[in-house]
Structure formats: structure tokens, C-alpha cells
mmCIF file of C-alpha atoms in Angstrom:
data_model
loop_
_atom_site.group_PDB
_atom_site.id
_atom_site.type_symbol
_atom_site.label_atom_id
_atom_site.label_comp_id
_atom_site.label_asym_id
_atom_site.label_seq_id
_atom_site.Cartn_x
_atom_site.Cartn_y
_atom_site.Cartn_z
ATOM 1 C CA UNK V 1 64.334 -13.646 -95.482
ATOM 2 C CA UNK V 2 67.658 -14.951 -93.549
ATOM 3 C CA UNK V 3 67.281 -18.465 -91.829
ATOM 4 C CA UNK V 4 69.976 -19.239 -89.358
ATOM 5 C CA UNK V 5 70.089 -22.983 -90.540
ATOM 6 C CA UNK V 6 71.059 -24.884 -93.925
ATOM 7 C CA UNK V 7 68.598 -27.549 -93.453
ATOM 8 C CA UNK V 8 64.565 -25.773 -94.208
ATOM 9 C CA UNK V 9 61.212 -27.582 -93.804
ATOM 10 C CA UNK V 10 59.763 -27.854 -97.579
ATOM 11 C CA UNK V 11 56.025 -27.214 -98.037
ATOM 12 C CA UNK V 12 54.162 -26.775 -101.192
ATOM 13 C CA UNK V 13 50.722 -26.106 -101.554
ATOM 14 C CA UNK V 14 49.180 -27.099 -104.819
ATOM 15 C CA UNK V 15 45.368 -26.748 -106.062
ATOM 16 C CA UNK V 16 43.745 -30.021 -106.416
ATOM 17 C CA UNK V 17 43.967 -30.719 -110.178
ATOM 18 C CA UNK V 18 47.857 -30.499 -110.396
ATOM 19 C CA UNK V 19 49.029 -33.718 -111.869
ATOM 20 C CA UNK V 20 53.114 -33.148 -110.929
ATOM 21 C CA UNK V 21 54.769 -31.126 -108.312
ATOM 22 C CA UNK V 22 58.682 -30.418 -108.178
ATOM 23 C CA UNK V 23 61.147 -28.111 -107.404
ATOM 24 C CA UNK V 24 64.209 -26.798 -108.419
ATOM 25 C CA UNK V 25 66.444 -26.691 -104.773
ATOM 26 C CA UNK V 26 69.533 -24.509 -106.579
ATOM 27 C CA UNK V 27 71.359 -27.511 -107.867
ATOM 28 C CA UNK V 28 68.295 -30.493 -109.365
ATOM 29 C CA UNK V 29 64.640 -30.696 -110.356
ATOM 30 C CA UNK V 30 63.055 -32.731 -107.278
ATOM 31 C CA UNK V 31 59.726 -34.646 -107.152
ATOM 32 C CA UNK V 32 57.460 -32.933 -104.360
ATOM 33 C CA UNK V 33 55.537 -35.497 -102.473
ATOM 34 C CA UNK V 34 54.797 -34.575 -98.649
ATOM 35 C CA UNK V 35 56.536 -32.019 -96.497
ATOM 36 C CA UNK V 36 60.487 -32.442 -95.880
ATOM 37 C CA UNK V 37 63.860 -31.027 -94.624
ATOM 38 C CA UNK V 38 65.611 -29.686 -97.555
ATOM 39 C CA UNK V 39 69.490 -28.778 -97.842
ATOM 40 C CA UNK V 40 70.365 -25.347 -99.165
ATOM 41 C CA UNK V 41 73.558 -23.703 -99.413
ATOM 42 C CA UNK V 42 75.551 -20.826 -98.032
ATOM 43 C CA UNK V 43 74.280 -17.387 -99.097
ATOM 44 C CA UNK V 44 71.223 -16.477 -101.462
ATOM 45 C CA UNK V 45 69.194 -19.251 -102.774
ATOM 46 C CA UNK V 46 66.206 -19.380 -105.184
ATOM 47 C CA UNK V 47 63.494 -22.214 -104.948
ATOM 48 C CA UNK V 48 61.508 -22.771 -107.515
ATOM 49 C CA UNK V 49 58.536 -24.877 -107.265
ATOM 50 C CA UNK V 50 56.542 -26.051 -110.331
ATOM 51 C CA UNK V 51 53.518 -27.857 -111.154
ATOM 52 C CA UNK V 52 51.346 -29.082 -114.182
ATOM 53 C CA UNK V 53 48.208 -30.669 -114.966
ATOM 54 C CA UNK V 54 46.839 -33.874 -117.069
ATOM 55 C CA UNK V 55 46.769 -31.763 -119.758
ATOM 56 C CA UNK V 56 50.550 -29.989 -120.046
ATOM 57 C CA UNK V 57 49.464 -26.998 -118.529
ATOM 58 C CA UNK V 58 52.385 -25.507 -116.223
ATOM 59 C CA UNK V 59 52.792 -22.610 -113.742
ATOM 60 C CA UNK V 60 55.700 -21.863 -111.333
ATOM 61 C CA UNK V 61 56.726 -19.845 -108.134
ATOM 62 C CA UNK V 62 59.627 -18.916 -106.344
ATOM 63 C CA UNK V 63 61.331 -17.473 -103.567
ATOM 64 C CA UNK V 64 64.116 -15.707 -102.691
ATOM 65 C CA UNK V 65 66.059 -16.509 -99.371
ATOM 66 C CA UNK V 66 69.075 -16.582 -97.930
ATOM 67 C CA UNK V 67 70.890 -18.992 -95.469
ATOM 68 C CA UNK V 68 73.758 -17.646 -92.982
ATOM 69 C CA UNK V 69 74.718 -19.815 -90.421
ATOM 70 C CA UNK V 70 77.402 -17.556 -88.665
ATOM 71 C CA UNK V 71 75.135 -16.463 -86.420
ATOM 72 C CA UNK V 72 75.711 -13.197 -84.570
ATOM 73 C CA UNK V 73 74.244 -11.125 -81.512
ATOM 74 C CA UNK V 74 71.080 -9.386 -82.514
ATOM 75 C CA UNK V 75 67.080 -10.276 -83.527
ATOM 76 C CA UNK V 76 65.822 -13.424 -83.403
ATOM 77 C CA UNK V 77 62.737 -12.626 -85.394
ATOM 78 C CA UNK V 78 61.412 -15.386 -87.461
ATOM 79 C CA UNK V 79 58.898 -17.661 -85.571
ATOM 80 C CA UNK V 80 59.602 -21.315 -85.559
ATOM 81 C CA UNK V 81 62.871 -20.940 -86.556
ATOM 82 C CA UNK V 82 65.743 -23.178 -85.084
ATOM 83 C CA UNK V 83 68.817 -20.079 -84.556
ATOM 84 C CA UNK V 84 71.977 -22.097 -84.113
ATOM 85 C CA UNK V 85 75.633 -20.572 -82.811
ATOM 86 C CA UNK V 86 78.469 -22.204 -84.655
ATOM 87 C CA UNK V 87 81.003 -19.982 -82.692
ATOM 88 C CA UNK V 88 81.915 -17.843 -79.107
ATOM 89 C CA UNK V 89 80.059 -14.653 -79.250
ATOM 90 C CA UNK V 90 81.514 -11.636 -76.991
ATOM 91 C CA UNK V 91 79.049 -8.504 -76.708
ATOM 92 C CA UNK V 92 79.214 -5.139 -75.254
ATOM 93 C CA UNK V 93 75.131 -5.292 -74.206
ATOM 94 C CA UNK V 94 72.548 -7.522 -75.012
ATOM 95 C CA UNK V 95 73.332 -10.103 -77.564
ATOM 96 C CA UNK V 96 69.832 -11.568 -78.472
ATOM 97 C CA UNK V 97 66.458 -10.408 -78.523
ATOM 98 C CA UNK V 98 63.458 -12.640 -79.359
ATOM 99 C CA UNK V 99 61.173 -11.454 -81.557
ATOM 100 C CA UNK V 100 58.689 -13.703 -82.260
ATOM 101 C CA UNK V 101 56.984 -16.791 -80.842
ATOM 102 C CA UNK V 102 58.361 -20.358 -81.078
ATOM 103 C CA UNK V 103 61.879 -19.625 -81.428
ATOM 104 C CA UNK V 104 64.637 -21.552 -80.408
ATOM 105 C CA UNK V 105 68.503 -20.644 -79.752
ATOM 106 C CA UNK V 106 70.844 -23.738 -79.497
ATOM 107 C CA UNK V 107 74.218 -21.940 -78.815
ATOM 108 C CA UNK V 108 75.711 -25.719 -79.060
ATOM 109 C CA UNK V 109 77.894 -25.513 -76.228
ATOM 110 C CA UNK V 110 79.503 -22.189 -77.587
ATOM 111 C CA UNK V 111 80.499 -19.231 -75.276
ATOM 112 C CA UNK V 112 78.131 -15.663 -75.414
ATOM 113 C CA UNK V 113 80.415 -13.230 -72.904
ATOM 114 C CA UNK V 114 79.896 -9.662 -72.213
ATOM 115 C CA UNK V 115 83.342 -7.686 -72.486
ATOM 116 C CA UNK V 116 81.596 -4.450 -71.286
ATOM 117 C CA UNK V 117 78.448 -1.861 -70.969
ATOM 118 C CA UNK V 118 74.963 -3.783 -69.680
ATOM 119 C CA UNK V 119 72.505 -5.511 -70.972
ATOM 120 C CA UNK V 120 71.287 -9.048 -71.184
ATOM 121 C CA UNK V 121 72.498 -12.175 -72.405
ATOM 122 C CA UNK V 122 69.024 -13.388 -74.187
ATOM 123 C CA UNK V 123 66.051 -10.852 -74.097
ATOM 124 C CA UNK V 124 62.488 -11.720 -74.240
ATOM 125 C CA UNK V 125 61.020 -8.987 -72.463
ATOM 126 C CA UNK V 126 58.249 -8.600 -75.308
ATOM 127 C CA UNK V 127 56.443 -11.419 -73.984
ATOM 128 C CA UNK V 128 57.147 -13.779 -76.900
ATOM 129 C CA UNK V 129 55.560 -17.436 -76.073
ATOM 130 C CA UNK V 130 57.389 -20.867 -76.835
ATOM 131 C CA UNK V 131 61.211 -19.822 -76.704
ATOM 132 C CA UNK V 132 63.844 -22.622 -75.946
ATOM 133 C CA UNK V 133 67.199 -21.254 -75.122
ATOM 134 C CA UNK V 134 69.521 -24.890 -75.080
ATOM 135 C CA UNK V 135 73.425 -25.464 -74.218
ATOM 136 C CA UNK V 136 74.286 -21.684 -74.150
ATOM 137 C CA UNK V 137 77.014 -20.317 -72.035
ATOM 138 C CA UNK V 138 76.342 -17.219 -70.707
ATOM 139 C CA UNK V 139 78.643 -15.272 -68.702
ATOM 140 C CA UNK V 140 78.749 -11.875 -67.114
ATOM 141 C CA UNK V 141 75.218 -10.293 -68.182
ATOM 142 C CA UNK V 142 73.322 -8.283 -65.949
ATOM 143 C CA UNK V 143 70.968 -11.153 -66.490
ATOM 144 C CA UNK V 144 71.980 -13.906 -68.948
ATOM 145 C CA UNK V 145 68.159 -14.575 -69.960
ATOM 146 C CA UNK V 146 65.734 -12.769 -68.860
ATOM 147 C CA UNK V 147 61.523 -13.781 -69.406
ATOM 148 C CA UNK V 148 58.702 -10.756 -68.882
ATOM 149 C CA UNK V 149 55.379 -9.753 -70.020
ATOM 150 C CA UNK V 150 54.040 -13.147 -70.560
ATOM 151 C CA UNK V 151 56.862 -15.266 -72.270
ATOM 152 C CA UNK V 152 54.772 -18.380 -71.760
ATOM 153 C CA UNK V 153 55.474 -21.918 -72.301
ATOM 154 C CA UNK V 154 59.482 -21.687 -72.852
ATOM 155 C CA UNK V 155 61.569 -24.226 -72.063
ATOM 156 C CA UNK V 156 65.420 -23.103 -70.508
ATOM 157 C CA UNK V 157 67.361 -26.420 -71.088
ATOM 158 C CA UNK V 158 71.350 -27.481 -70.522
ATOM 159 C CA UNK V 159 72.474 -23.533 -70.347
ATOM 160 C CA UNK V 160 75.622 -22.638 -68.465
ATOM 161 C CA UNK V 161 74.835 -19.319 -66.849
ATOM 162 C CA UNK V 162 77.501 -17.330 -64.777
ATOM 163 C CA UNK V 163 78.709 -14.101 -63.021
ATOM 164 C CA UNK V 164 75.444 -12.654 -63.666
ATOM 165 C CA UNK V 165 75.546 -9.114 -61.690
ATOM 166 C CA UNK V 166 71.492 -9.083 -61.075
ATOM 167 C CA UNK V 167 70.238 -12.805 -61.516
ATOM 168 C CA UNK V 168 71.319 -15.634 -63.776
ATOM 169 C CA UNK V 169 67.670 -16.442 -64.865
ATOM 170 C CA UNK V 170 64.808 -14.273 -64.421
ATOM 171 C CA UNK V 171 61.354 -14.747 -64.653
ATOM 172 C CA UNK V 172 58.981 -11.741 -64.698
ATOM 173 C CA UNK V 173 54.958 -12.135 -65.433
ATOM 174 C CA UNK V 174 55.933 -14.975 -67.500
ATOM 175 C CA UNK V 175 54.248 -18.683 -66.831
ATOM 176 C CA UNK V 176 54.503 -22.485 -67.838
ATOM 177 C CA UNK V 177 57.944 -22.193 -68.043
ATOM 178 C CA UNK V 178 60.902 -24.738 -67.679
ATOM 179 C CA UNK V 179 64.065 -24.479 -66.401
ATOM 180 C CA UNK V 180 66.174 -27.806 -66.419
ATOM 181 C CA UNK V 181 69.201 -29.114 -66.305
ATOM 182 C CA UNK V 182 71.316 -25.677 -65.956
ATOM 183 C CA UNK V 183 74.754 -25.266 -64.389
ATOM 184 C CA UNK V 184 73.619 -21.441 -62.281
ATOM 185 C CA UNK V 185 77.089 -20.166 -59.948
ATOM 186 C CA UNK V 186 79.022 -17.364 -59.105
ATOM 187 C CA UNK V 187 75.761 -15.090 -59.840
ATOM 188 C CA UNK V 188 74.206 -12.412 -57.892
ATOM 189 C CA UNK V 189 71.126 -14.751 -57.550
ATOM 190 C CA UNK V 190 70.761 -17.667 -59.303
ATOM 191 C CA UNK V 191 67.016 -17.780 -60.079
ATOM 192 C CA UNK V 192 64.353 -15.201 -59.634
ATOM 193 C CA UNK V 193 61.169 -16.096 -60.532
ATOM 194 C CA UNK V 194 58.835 -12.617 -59.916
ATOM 195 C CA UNK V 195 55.810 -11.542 -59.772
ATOM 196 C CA UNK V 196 52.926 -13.685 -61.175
ATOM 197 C CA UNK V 197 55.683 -16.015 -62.520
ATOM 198 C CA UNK V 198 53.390 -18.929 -61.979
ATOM 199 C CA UNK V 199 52.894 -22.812 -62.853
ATOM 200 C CA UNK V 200 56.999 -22.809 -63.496
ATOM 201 C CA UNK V 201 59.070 -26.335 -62.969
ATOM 202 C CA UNK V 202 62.653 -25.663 -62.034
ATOM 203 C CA UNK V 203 63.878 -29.405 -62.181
ATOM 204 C CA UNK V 204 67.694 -31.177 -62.442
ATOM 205 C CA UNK V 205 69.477 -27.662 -62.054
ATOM 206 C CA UNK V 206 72.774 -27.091 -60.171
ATOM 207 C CA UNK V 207 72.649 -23.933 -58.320
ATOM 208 C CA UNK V 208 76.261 -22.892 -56.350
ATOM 209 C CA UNK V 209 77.992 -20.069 -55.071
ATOM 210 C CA UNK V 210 75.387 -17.268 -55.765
ATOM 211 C CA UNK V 211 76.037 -14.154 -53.456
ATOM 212 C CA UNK V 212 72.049 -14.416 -53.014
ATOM 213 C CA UNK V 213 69.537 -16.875 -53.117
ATOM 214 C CA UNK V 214 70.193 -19.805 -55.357
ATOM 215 C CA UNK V 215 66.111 -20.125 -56.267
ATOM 216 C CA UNK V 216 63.546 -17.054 -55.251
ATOM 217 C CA UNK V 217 60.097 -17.286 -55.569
ATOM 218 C CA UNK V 218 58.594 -13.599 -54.978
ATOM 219 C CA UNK V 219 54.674 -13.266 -55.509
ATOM 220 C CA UNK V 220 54.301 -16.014 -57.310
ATOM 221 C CA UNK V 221 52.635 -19.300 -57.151
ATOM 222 C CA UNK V 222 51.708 -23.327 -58.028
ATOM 223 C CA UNK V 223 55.198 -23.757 -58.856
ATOM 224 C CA UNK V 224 57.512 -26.875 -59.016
ATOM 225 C CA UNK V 225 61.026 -26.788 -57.304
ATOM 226 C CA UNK V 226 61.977 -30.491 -58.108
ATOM 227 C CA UNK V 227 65.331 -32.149 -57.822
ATOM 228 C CA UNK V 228 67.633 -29.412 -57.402
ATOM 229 C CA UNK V 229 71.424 -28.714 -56.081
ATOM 230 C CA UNK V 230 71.446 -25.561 -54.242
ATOM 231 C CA UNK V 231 74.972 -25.459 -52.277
ATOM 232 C CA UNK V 232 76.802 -23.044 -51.098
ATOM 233 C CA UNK V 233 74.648 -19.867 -51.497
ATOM 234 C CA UNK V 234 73.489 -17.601 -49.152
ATOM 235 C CA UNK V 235 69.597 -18.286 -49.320
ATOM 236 C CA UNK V 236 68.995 -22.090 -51.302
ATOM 237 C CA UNK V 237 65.610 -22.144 -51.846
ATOM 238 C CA UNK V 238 63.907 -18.879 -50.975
ATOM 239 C CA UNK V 239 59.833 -18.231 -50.905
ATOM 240 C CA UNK V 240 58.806 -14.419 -50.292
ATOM 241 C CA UNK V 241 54.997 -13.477 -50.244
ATOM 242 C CA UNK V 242 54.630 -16.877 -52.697
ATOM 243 C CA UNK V 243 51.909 -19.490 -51.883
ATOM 244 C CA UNK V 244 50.806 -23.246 -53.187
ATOM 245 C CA UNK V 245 54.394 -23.561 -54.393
ATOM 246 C CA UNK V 246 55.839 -27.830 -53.993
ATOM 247 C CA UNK V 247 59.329 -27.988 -53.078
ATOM 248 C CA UNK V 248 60.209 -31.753 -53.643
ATOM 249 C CA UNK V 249 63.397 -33.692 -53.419
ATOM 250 C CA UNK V 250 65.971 -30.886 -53.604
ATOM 251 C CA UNK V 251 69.566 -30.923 -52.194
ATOM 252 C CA UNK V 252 70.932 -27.038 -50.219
ATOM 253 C CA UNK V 253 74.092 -27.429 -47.935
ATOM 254 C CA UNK V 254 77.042 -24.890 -47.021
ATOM 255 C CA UNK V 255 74.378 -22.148 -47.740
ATOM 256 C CA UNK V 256 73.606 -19.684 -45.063
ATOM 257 C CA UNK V 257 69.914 -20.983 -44.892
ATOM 258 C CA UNK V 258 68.848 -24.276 -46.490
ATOM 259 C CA UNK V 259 65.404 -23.269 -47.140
ATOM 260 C CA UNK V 260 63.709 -19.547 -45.785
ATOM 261 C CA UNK V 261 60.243 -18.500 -46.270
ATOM 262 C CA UNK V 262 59.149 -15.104 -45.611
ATOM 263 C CA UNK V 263 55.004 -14.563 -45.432
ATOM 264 C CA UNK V 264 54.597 -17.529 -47.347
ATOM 265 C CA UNK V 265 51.736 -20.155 -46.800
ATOM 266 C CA UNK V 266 50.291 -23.241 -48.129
ATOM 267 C CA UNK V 267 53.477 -24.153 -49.870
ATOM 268 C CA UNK V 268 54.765 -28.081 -49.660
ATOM 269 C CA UNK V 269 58.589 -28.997 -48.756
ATOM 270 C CA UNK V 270 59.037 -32.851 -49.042
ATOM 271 C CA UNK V 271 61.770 -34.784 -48.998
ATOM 272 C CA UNK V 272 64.117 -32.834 -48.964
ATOM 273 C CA UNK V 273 67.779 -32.784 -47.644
ATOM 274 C CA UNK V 274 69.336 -29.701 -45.906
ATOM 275 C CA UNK V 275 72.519 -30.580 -44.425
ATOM 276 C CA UNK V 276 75.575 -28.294 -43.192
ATOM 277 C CA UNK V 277 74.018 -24.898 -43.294
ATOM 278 C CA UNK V 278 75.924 -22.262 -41.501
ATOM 279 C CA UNK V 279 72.631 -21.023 -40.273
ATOM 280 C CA UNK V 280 69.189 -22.917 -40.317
ATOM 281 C CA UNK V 281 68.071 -25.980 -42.653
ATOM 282 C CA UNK V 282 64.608 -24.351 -42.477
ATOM 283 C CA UNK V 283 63.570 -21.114 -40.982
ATOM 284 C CA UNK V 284 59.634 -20.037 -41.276
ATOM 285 C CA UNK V 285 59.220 -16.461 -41.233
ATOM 286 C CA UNK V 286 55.427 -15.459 -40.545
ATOM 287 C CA UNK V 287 54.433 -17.991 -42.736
ATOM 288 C CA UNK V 288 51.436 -20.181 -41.889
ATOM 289 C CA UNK V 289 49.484 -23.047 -43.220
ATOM 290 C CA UNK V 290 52.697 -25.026 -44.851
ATOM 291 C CA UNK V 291 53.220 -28.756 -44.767
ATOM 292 C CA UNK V 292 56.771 -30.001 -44.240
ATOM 293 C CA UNK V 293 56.943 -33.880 -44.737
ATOM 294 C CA UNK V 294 60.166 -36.202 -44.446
ATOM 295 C CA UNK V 295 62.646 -34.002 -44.605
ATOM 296 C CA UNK V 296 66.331 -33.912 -43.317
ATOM 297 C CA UNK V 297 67.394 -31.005 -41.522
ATOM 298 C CA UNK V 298 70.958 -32.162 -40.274
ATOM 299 C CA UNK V 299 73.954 -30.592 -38.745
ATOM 300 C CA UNK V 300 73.102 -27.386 -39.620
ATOM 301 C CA UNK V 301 75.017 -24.591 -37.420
ATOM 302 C CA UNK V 302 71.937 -22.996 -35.359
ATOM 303 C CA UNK V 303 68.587 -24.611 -35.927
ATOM 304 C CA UNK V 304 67.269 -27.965 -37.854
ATOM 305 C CA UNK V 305 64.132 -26.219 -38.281
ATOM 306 C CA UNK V 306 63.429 -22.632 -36.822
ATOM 307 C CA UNK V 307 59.871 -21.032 -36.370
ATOM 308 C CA UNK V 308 59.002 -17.592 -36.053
ATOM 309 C CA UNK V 309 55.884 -16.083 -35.706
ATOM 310 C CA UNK V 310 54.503 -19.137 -37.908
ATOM 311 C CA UNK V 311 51.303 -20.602 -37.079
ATOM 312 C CA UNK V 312 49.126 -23.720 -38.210
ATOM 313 C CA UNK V 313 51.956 -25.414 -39.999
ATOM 314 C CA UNK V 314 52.023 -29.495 -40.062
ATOM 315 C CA UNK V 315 55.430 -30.885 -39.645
ATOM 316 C CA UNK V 316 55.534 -34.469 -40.299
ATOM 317 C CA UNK V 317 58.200 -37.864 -40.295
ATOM 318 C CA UNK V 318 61.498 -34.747 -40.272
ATOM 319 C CA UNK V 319 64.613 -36.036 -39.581
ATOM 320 C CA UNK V 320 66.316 -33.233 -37.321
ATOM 321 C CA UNK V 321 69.335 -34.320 -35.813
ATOM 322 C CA UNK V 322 73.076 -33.570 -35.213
ATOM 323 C CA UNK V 323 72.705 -29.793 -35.144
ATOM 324 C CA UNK V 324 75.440 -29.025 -33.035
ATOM 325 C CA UNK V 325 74.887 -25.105 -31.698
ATOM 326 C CA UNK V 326 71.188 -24.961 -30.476
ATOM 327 C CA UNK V 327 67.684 -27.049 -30.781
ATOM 328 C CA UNK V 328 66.420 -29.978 -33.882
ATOM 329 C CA UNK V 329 63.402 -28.000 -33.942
ATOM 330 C CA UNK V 330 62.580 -24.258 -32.414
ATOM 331 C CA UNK V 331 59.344 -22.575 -32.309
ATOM 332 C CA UNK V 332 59.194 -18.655 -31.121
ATOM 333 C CA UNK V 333 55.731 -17.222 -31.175
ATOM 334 C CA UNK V 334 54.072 -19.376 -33.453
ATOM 335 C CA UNK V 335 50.850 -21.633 -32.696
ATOM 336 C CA UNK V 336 48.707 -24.268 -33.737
ATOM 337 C CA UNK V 337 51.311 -25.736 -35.305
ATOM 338 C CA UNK V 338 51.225 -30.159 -35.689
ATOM 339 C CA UNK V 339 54.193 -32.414 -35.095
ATOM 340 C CA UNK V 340 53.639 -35.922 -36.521
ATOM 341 C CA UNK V 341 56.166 -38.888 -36.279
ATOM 342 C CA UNK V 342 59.539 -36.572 -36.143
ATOM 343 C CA UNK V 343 62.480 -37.683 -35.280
ATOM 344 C CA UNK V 344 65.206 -35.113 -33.095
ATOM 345 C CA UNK V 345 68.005 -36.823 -32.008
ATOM 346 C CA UNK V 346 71.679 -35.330 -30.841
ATOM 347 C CA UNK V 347 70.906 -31.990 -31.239
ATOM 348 C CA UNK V 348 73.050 -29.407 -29.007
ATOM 349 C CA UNK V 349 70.162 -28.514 -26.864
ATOM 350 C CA UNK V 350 66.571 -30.309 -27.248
ATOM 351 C CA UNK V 351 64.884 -32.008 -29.853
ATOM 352 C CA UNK V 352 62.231 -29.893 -29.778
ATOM 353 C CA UNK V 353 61.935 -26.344 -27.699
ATOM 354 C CA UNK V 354 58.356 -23.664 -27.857
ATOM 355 C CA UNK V 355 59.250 -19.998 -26.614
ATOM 356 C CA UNK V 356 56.249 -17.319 -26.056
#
């Protein structure tokens, strides 16, 4: 077996009537009490554990193991394992694949770049379940990590992911998963979560300059878009065919939409702030049943908030002012919709405006 790190959990098990237990770590004889971190050394190692009873009997064990910490691109395959990258990595497809559960890569600030052919940056396509990919840099995968066929409970913390050609971070059929506190730009989208991606938080990120949609939800739901920066992309936040999704306290200006949903319906947007959007701060696209609650939708270039073909929607104590090229808040074919304690002041046209 190869471990990644120097530093190994020790854990003996002994039968019941052995009076002393110690090892031999490669360099002393040490007294096993309980469970600990042990320090082994560069290359092969042997640990030998030992054990005797009241009456002299001994007996022994061992195993052989080695430790190599220069970590390079290839199979992460041994489960709760702590993989960490003491150096910049360049690859020519995909670097890592996971390959087995509770795995975690801590690339420690380090650089992984692809210098040519396609692939991805980390792979867990097999559906492995408690992966933590931490302070990577990723650049120039066709996606830099990439989650499908049930990689569950994960956790995608402090990564630097760029100039992605597909998406930065995808999700596929994968669940419980969280993505925090990532620096996502210059992508072709920033994050796609897909298909019965569902329960996901995507908290603290900062999501700029994607040629796409900084977050898209497609078929998915009960998600968690918390606390993001989504500037300057084309889409921010983006909801297709998704449903029962919260959108809380996020940040999208200089995009071309703040926030669009498409055939999307009982989703929550609160608190929110979508400012200085070339476009809309919110456009509903047949997409009924939402609840929008104390948002600002401010000096955006067409609409605050735009409606289309959106019906029984509650809109509720939105700021929509200072849109300088058309209405705070526009409704075209849509119904039944509820308007609550809004405020629409200095918009170009009205505050509010209903079309057939």
C-alpha cells in the first residue's frame, strides 16, 4: 500500500489476555496504548506490532507500506485517506480520479493546469461518497471537478477553479453536497448543478466573468444558493425546470441577467441584491408559484423585475428602483400574481406596468 502522507493513524487490535502491546515504527520499540498519529518516513516502511501475555508468551505482526508524498496526477484509491500536493501539477487530461469513498485532496494552494488534450481536473464520476477537494487550483479543464452517479455528501472547499471550457464545477446525480468558499471566473459556466443534483448548499463562493451562467440549477431541487458573488456573467443565478430551490442573500451585478428562471416554480429568492445588470435584475420565464421577498432590483438596464407568462407568484417588501430604460416591475401575460408592501420608485417608466 502507498499513503500520500507521512503522518498514519495507528490501530492495533489485540485479544483480551495480552498483557503488553508495542511496536516497532522503523526507528524504536513504542508502548501501544489507544489509537494515534504515527510519523513514518520517506519510502518503504515496516511496522511491527508485538504483544505478550502474563506469562512471557509473545507473537508479532507486520506490515509492509510505503509513504510518498510527491504526489502526482492519477488514482486516488484508498478510502479515508488524506492525498496531499506538495507541488504544481501540469497534465495533458485528467489528473485525478477518486476511487473510493471518504477521500480527501488538499492541493495546499498548489497549481493542477492542463497543458493540452481533455479531460478533467478531479474525476468522481464513479459515484464515490464523502470526497473533499480543498485549496486546489484548477485551471483550464474541460471541467476542473466534476461529481456524477451519486457522489454524495462531498464537501468542495477554498478551490480556485478557472478557464474551464464546459463548467468549473459540475454536479451530475450527485446530492448533499457543498460547495464553499471557491474563487469560479473566466469559465464557460461557473456552476452546473444537473439533473437530480439535489439538497446541495452553494454558500461564500465568488462567481465572475463566466461566458455563461455563474450558478445553474437544471432539474434539480431543495437546494441552498446562500451568500454568493455572482458579477459580471452572463446569467448569475440561473433556475431551469428546478423547483423548491432557496436563493438567500446573494450578490449578481454587471451580469446580463441578475437572476432568470425558466419553468421553474416554488423556488424562494430573499434578500437578495441585483444591481447594474445590463438586462433584468429578475426575469420569470413561465415560472409560477415562486415567492420573491425583500429584494433589491436596482438600476438594472431594462427591467427591475420582468414577468412573462408567470402566474401565481407572491412578490413581497422589493426594492425596485432607479432602473433607468423601462418599468421597476413588468408583468406580460402572467396572472394571479400578489404584490405586498413593494417599493418602485424612479424608474424610467412606471413603478409597476401589467400587459395582456
Amino acid at each position: 500500500q502507498i499513503y500520500n502522507n507521512r503522518t498514519q493513524l495507528g490501530n492495533l487490535t489485540n485479544s483480551s489476555d495480552a498483557a503488553n502491546v508495542w511496536f516497532f515504527n522503523g526507528t524504536a520499540n513504542v508502548t501501544y496504548t489507544t489509537p494515534g498519529f504515527v510519523a513514518f518516513n520517506e519510502g518503504s516502511n515496516t511496522l511491527i506490532a508485538y504483544a505478550n501475555d502474563s506469562i512471557g508468551n509473545l507473537n508479532s505482526s507486520s506490515v509492509i507500506f510505503s509513504i510518498n508524498t510527491n504526489l502526482t496526477c492519477g488514482d486516488l484509491n484508498v478510502s479515508n485517506q488524506i492525498y496531499h500536493l506538495n507541488n504544481s501539477l501540469n497534465s495533458s487530461g485528467t489528473c485525478f480520479n477518486i476511487m473510493a469513498n471518504n477521500v480527501t485532496l488538499d492541493c495546499q494552494g498548489y497549481l493542477i493546469n492542463r497543458t493540452s488534450g481533455s479531460g478533467y481536473g478531479v474525476n468522481n464520476t464513479g459515484g464515490y461518497h464523502n470526497t473533499t477537494i480543498k485549496n486546489c487550483n484548477l485551471v483550464g479543464f474541460s471541467r476542473n471537478i466534476f461529481f456524477n452517479n451519486g457522489a454524495n455528501n462531498g464537501l468542495i472547499f477554498n478551490n480556485t477553479i478557472r478557464s474551464s471550457s464546459d463548467t468549473g464545477i459540475f454536479l451530475d446525480f450527485s446530492l448533499n453536497n457543498i460547495i464553499l468558499n471557491n474563487s469560479i471566473s473566466s469559465n464557460a459556466r461557473g456552476i452546473l448543478l444537473s439533473t437530480s443534483s439535489n439538497n446541495n448548499t452553494i454558500q461564500g463562493n465568488n462567481i465572475s466573468f463566466n461566458t455563461g451562467s455563474g450558478i445553474h440549477l437544471y432539474i434539480n431541487s431543495n437546494n441552498t444558493i446562500f451568500s454568493n458573488i455572482a458579477n459580471s456573467n452572463n446569467r448569475a443565478i440561473f433556475l431551469e425546470s428546478s423547483s423548491g430551490n432557496n436563493v438567500t442573500s446573494n450578490i449578481a451585478e454587471s451580469n446580463q441577467y441578475g437572476f432568470y428562471a425558466a419553468s421553474s416554480s416554488n423556488n424562494a429568492l430573499i434578500s437578495n441584491t441585483f444591481k447594474f445588470n445590463n438586462v433584468d435584475g429578475v426575469y420569470l420565464d413561465t415560472s409560477s408559484n415562486n415567492v420573491l421577498s425583500s429584494n433589491i432590483a436596482s438600476v438594472n438596464n431594462v427591467y427591475g423585475i420582468n414577468s412573462y407568462l408567470s402566474s401565481n407568484n407572491t412578490f413581497t417588501n422589493n426594492t425596485v428602483s432607479s432602473n433607468p430604460s423601462n418599468s421597476g416591475i413588468y408583468f406580460s401575460s402572467s396572472s394571479n400574481n400578489t404584490l405586498i408592501s413593494n417599493t418602485a420608485n424612479s424608474n424610467a417608466f412606471y413603478g409597476f406596468s401589467i400587459e395582456a
